[in-house]
Amino acid sequence: MTKLIVTICLAVLLTGAALVVGGRQVAPGVTQKGNSIQNAITSTTVNGATGAVTFTAP
């Protein structure tokens, strides 16, 4: 029974550590891409007379 509890605690600890490390490596790239998309969307303009669309590509 003790081995089972230790195994479960170790698995939870390792899973948490993996999520923390993964989040540190993935989050900056996701944030940067999100900001690029946000800038492209907010800088988009449409000419009502001609229908021409201008935007900034990320």
PDB file of N, CA and C in Angstrom:
ATOM      1  N   MET A   1       0.825  -1.199   0.000  1.00  0.00           N
ATOM      2  CA  MET A   1       0.000   0.000   0.000  1.00  0.00           C
ATOM      3  C   MET A   1       0.865   1.257   0.000  1.00  0.00           C
ATOM      4  N   THR A   2       1.933   1.230   0.759  1.00  0.00           N
ATOM      5  CA  THR A   2       2.832   2.384   0.828  1.00  0.00           C
ATOM      6  C   THR A   2       3.493   2.640  -0.519  1.00  0.00           C
ATOM      7  N   LYS A   3       3.870   1.559  -1.213  1.00  0.00           N
ATOM      8  CA  LYS A   3       4.493   1.712  -2.527  1.00  0.00           C
ATOM      9  C   LYS A   3       3.526   2.362  -3.510  1.00  0.00           C
ATOM     10  N   LEU A   4       2.261   2.008  -3.427  1.00  0.00           N
ATOM     11  CA  LEU A   4       1.251   2.587  -4.315  1.00  0.00           C
ATOM     12  C   LEU A   4       1.110   4.085  -4.062  1.00  0.00           C
ATOM     13  N   ILE A   5       1.055   4.484  -2.819  1.00  0.00           N
ATOM     14  CA  ILE A   5       0.923   5.905  -2.472  1.00  0.00           C
ATOM     15  C   ILE A   5       2.155   6.683  -2.934  1.00  0.00           C
ATOM     16  N   VAL A   6       3.332   6.124  -2.710  1.00  0.00           N
ATOM     17  CA  VAL A   6       4.570   6.783  -3.141  1.00  0.00           C
ATOM     18  C   VAL A   6       4.594   6.898  -4.663  1.00  0.00           C
ATOM     19  N   THR A   7       4.178   5.867  -5.357  1.00  0.00           N
ATOM     20  CA  THR A   7       4.151   5.889  -6.822  1.00  0.00           C
ATOM     21  C   THR A   7       3.190   6.948  -7.338  1.00  0.00           C
ATOM     22  N   ILE A   8       2.022   7.048  -6.745  1.00  0.00           N
ATOM     23  CA  ILE A   8       1.035   8.054  -7.163  1.00  0.00           C
ATOM     24  C   ILE A   8       1.562   9.460  -6.893  1.00  0.00           C
ATOM     25  N   CYS A   9       2.134   9.676  -5.715  1.00  0.00           N
ATOM     26  CA  CYS A   9       2.689  11.001  -5.391  1.00  0.00           C
ATOM     27  C   CYS A   9       3.815  11.375  -6.344  1.00  0.00           C
ATOM     28  N   LEU A  10       4.666  10.433  -6.666  1.00  0.00           N
ATOM     29  CA  LEU A  10       5.769  10.683  -7.588  1.00  0.00           C
ATOM     30  C   LEU A  10       5.249  11.005  -8.988  1.00  0.00           C
ATOM     31  N   ALA A  11       4.228  10.278  -9.427  1.00  0.00           N
ATOM     32  CA  ALA A  11       3.644  10.537 -10.743  1.00  0.00           C
ATOM     33  C   ALA A  11       3.024  11.929 -10.804  1.00  0.00           C
ATOM     34  N   VAL A  12       2.321  12.322  -9.759  1.00  0.00           N
ATOM     35  CA  VAL A  12       1.712  13.658  -9.712  1.00  0.00           C
ATOM     36  C   VAL A  12       2.792  14.734  -9.713  1.00  0.00           C
ATOM     37  N   LEU A  13       3.841  14.530  -8.941  1.00  0.00           N
ATOM     38  CA  LEU A  13       4.943  15.492  -8.871  1.00  0.00           C
ATOM     39  C   LEU A  13       5.634  15.646 -10.226  1.00  0.00           C
ATOM     40  N   LEU A  14       5.928  14.537 -10.879  1.00  0.00           N
ATOM     41  CA  LEU A  14       6.599  14.592 -12.179  1.00  0.00           C
ATOM     42  C   LEU A  14       5.704  15.204 -13.251  1.00  0.00           C
ATOM     43  N   THR A  15       4.421  14.905 -13.203  1.00  0.00           N
ATOM     44  CA  THR A  15       3.485  15.503 -14.158  1.00  0.00           C
ATOM     45  C   THR A  15       3.414  17.008 -13.967  1.00  0.00           C
ATOM     46  N   GLY A  16       3.335  17.456 -12.738  1.00  0.00           N
ATOM     47  CA  GLY A  16       3.312  18.892 -12.456  1.00  0.00           C
ATOM     48  C   GLY A  16       4.583  19.578 -12.925  1.00  0.00           C
ATOM     49  N   ALA A  17       5.720  18.957 -12.681  1.00  0.00           N
ATOM     50  CA  ALA A  17       6.995  19.535 -13.123  1.00  0.00           C
ATOM     51  C   ALA A  17       7.055  19.619 -14.644  1.00  0.00           C
ATOM     52  N   ALA A  18       6.577  18.601 -15.322  1.00  0.00           N
ATOM     53  CA  ALA A  18       6.577  18.610 -16.786  1.00  0.00           C
ATOM     54  C   ALA A  18       5.674  19.713 -17.328  1.00  0.00           C
ATOM     55  N   LEU A  19       4.525  19.923 -16.707  1.00  0.00           N
ATOM     56  CA  LEU A  19       3.617  20.981 -17.152  1.00  0.00           C
ATOM     57  C   LEU A  19       4.223  22.361 -16.928  1.00  0.00           C
ATOM     58  N   VAL A  20       4.910  22.551 -15.817  1.00  0.00           N
ATOM     59  CA  VAL A  20       5.542  23.844 -15.535  1.00  0.00           C
ATOM     60  C   VAL A  20       6.646  24.124 -16.551  1.00  0.00           C
ATOM     61  N   VAL A  21       7.499  23.145 -16.788  1.00  0.00           N
ATOM     62  CA  VAL A  21       8.597  23.328 -17.742  1.00  0.00           C
ATOM     63  C   VAL A  21       8.042  23.527 -19.147  1.00  0.00           C
ATOM     64  N   GLY A  22       7.054  22.751 -19.531  1.00  0.00           N
ATOM     65  CA  GLY A  22       6.441  22.901 -20.853  1.00  0.00           C
ATOM     66  C   GLY A  22       5.787  24.250 -21.023  1.00  0.00           C
ATOM     67  N   GLY A  23       5.139  24.736 -19.994  1.00  0.00           N
ATOM     68  CA  GLY A  23       4.488  26.043 -20.060  1.00  0.00           C
ATOM     69  C   GLY A  23       5.482  27.168 -20.239  1.00  0.00           C
ATOM     70  N   ARG A  24       6.634  27.054 -19.625  1.00  0.00           N
ATOM     71  CA  ARG A  24       7.666  28.094 -19.762  1.00  0.00           C
ATOM     72  C   ARG A  24       8.227  28.130 -21.173  1.00  0.00           C
ATOM     73  N   GLN A  25       8.292  26.995 -21.839  1.00  0.00           N
ATOM     74  CA  GLN A  25       8.869  26.949 -23.177  1.00  0.00           C
ATOM     75  C   GLN A  25       7.841  27.285 -24.250  1.00  0.00           C
ATOM     76  N   VAL A  26       6.589  26.957 -24.037  1.00  0.00           N
ATOM     77  CA  VAL A  26       5.554  27.153 -25.050  1.00  0.00           C
ATOM     78  C   VAL A  26       4.924  28.537 -24.958  1.00  0.00           C
ATOM     79  N   ALA A  27       4.696  29.023 -23.759  1.00  0.00           N
ATOM     80  CA  ALA A  27       3.957  30.274 -23.570  1.00  0.00           C
ATOM     81  C   ALA A  27       4.550  31.477 -24.296  1.00  0.00           C
ATOM     82  N   PRO A  28       5.861  31.715 -24.282  1.00  0.00           N
ATOM     83  CA  PRO A  28       6.373  32.897 -24.985  1.00  0.00           C
ATOM     84  C   PRO A  28       6.077  32.884 -26.480  1.00  0.00           C
ATOM     85  N   GLY A  29       6.183  31.730 -27.119  1.00  0.00           N
ATOM     86  CA  GLY A  29       5.889  31.638 -28.549  1.00  0.00           C
ATOM     87  C   GLY A  29       4.421  31.883 -28.844  1.00  0.00           C
ATOM     88  N   VAL A  30       3.555  31.356 -28.010  1.00  0.00           N
ATOM     89  CA  VAL A  30       2.117  31.557 -28.198  1.00  0.00           C
ATOM     90  C   VAL A  30       1.758  33.020 -28.005  1.00  0.00           C
ATOM     91  N   THR A  31       2.330  33.649 -26.996  1.00  0.00           N
ATOM     92  CA  THR A  31       2.054  35.062 -26.730  1.00  0.00           C
ATOM     93  C   THR A  31       2.530  35.935 -27.875  1.00  0.00           C
ATOM     94  N   GLN A  32       3.713  35.658 -28.386  1.00  0.00           N
ATOM     95  CA  GLN A  32       4.260  36.459 -29.489  1.00  0.00           C
ATOM     96  C   GLN A  32       3.387  36.314 -30.729  1.00  0.00           C
ATOM     97  N   LYS A  33       2.966  35.103 -31.056  1.00  0.00           N
ATOM     98  CA  LYS A  33       2.109  34.884 -32.222  1.00  0.00           C
ATOM     99  C   LYS A  33       0.761  35.554 -32.014  1.00  0.00           C
ATOM    100  N   GLY A  34       0.220  35.478 -30.815  1.00  0.00           N
ATOM    101  CA  GLY A  34      -1.053  36.129 -30.517  1.00  0.00           C
ATOM    102  C   GLY A  34      -0.972  37.630 -30.691  1.00  0.00           C
ATOM    103  N   ASN A  35       0.128  38.224 -30.249  1.00  0.00           N
ATOM    104  CA  ASN A  35       0.298  39.667 -30.417  1.00  0.00           C
ATOM    105  C   ASN A  35       0.418  40.043 -31.885  1.00  0.00           C
ATOM    106  N   SER A  36       1.098  39.220 -32.689  1.00  0.00           N
ATOM    107  CA  SER A  36       1.233  39.492 -34.121  1.00  0.00           C
ATOM    108  C   SER A  36      -0.131  39.458 -34.804  1.00  0.00           C
ATOM    109  N   ILE A  37      -0.944  38.472 -34.463  1.00  0.00           N
ATOM    110  CA  ILE A  37      -2.283  38.363 -35.050  1.00  0.00           C
ATOM    111  C   ILE A  37      -3.148  39.533 -34.608  1.00  0.00           C
ATOM    112  N   GLN A  38      -3.053  39.899 -33.330  1.00  0.00           N
ATOM    113  CA  GLN A  38      -3.826  41.031 -32.816  1.00  0.00           C
ATOM    114  C   GLN A  38      -3.462  42.310 -33.555  1.00  0.00           C
ATOM    115  N   ASN A  39      -2.173  42.542 -33.783  1.00  0.00           N
ATOM    116  CA  ASN A  39      -1.734  43.742 -34.500  1.00  0.00           C
ATOM    117  C   ASN A  39      -2.239  43.739 -35.938  1.00  0.00           C
ATOM    118  N   ALA A  40      -2.239  42.579 -36.592  1.00  0.00           N
ATOM    119  CA  ALA A  40      -2.711  42.493 -37.969  1.00  0.00           C
ATOM    120  C   ALA A  40      -4.209  42.775 -38.045  1.00  0.00           C
ATOM    121  N   ILE A  41      -4.966  42.272 -37.083  1.00  0.00           N
ATOM    122  CA  ILE A  41      -6.417  42.468 -37.101  1.00  0.00           C
ATOM    123  C   ILE A  41      -6.771  43.917 -36.800  1.00  0.00           C
ATOM    124  N   THR A  42      -6.106  44.508 -35.826  1.00  0.00           N
ATOM    125  CA  THR A  42      -6.459  45.874 -35.439  1.00  0.00           C
ATOM    126  C   THR A  42      -6.009  46.899 -36.470  1.00  0.00           C
ATOM    127  N   SER A  43      -5.035  46.553 -37.308  1.00  0.00           N
ATOM    128  CA  SER A  43      -4.573  47.507 -38.320  1.00  0.00           C
ATOM    129  C   SER A  43      -5.250  47.288 -39.670  1.00  0.00           C
ATOM    130  N   THR A  44      -6.260  46.435 -39.734  1.00  0.00           N
ATOM    131  CA  THR A  44      -6.970  46.173 -40.984  1.00  0.00           C
ATOM    132  C   THR A  44      -7.991  47.271 -41.249  1.00  0.00           C
ATOM    133  N   THR A  45      -8.008  47.753 -42.484  1.00  0.00           N
ATOM    134  CA  THR A  45      -8.987  48.769 -42.880  1.00  0.00           C
ATOM    135  C   THR A  45      -9.659  48.339 -44.176  1.00  0.00           C
ATOM    136  N   VAL A  46     -10.915  48.714 -44.324  1.00  0.00           N
ATOM    137  CA  VAL A  46     -11.677  48.404 -45.532  1.00  0.00           C
ATOM    138  C   VAL A  46     -12.219  49.707 -46.100  1.00  0.00           C
ATOM    139  N   ASN A  47     -11.965  49.927 -47.384  1.00  0.00           N
ATOM    140  CA  ASN A  47     -12.491  51.099 -48.070  1.00  0.00           C
ATOM    141  C   ASN A  47     -13.938  50.802 -48.436  1.00  0.00           C
ATOM    142  N   GLY A  48     -14.877  51.578 -47.879  1.00  0.00           N
ATOM    143  CA  GLY A  48     -16.298  51.330 -48.113  1.00  0.00           C
ATOM    144  C   GLY A  48     -16.721  51.554 -49.548  1.00  0.00           C
ATOM    145  N   ALA A  49     -16.063  52.452 -50.271  1.00  0.00           N
ATOM    146  CA  ALA A  49     -16.448  52.755 -51.651  1.00  0.00           C
ATOM    147  C   ALA A  49     -15.951  51.697 -52.626  1.00  0.00           C
ATOM    148  N   THR A  50     -14.699  51.288 -52.462  1.00  0.00           N
ATOM    149  CA  THR A  50     -14.118  50.344 -53.427  1.00  0.00           C
ATOM    150  C   THR A  50     -14.081  48.909 -52.914  1.00  0.00           C
ATOM    151  N   GLY A  51     -14.187  48.728 -51.609  1.00  0.00           N
ATOM    152  CA  GLY A  51     -14.099  47.389 -51.030  1.00  0.00           C
ATOM    153  C   GLY A  51     -12.668  46.915 -50.846  1.00  0.00           C
ATOM    154  N   ALA A  52     -11.699  47.808 -51.078  1.00  0.00           N
ATOM    155  CA  ALA A  52     -10.294  47.430 -50.929  1.00  0.00           C
ATOM    156  C   ALA A  52      -9.959  47.211 -49.454  1.00  0.00           C
ATOM    157  N   VAL A  53      -9.207  46.163 -49.193  1.00  0.00           N
ATOM    158  CA  VAL A  53      -8.815  45.817 -47.828  1.00  0.00           C
ATOM    159  C   VAL A  53      -7.307  45.986 -47.702  1.00  0.00           C
ATOM    160  N   THR A  54      -6.883  46.659 -46.658  1.00  0.00           N
ATOM    161  CA  THR A  54      -5.450  46.773 -46.363  1.00  0.00           C
ATOM    162  C   THR A  54      -5.207  46.268 -44.947  1.00  0.00           C
ATOM    163  N   PHE A  55      -4.122  45.542 -44.777  1.00  0.00           N
ATOM    164  CA  PHE A  55      -3.780  45.013 -43.460  1.00  0.00           C
ATOM    165  C   PHE A  55      -2.281  44.790 -43.382  1.00  0.00           C
ATOM    166  N   THR A  56      -1.811  44.562 -42.181  1.00  0.00           N
ATOM    167  CA  THR A  56      -0.402  44.272 -41.950  1.00  0.00           C
ATOM    168  C   THR A  56      -0.253  42.781 -41.713  1.00  0.00           C
ATOM    169  N   ALA A  57       0.589  42.145 -42.498  1.00  0.00           N
ATOM    170  CA  ALA A  57       0.808  40.710 -42.316  1.00  0.00           C
ATOM    171  C   ALA A  57       1.709  40.481 -41.108  1.00  0.00           C
ATOM    172  N   PRO A  58       1.391  39.490 -40.294  1.00  0.00           N
ATOM    173  CA  PRO A  58       2.236  39.212 -39.118  1.00  0.00           C
ATOM    174  C   PRO A  58       3.574  38.615 -39.537  1.00  0.00           C
TER     175      PRO A  58
END
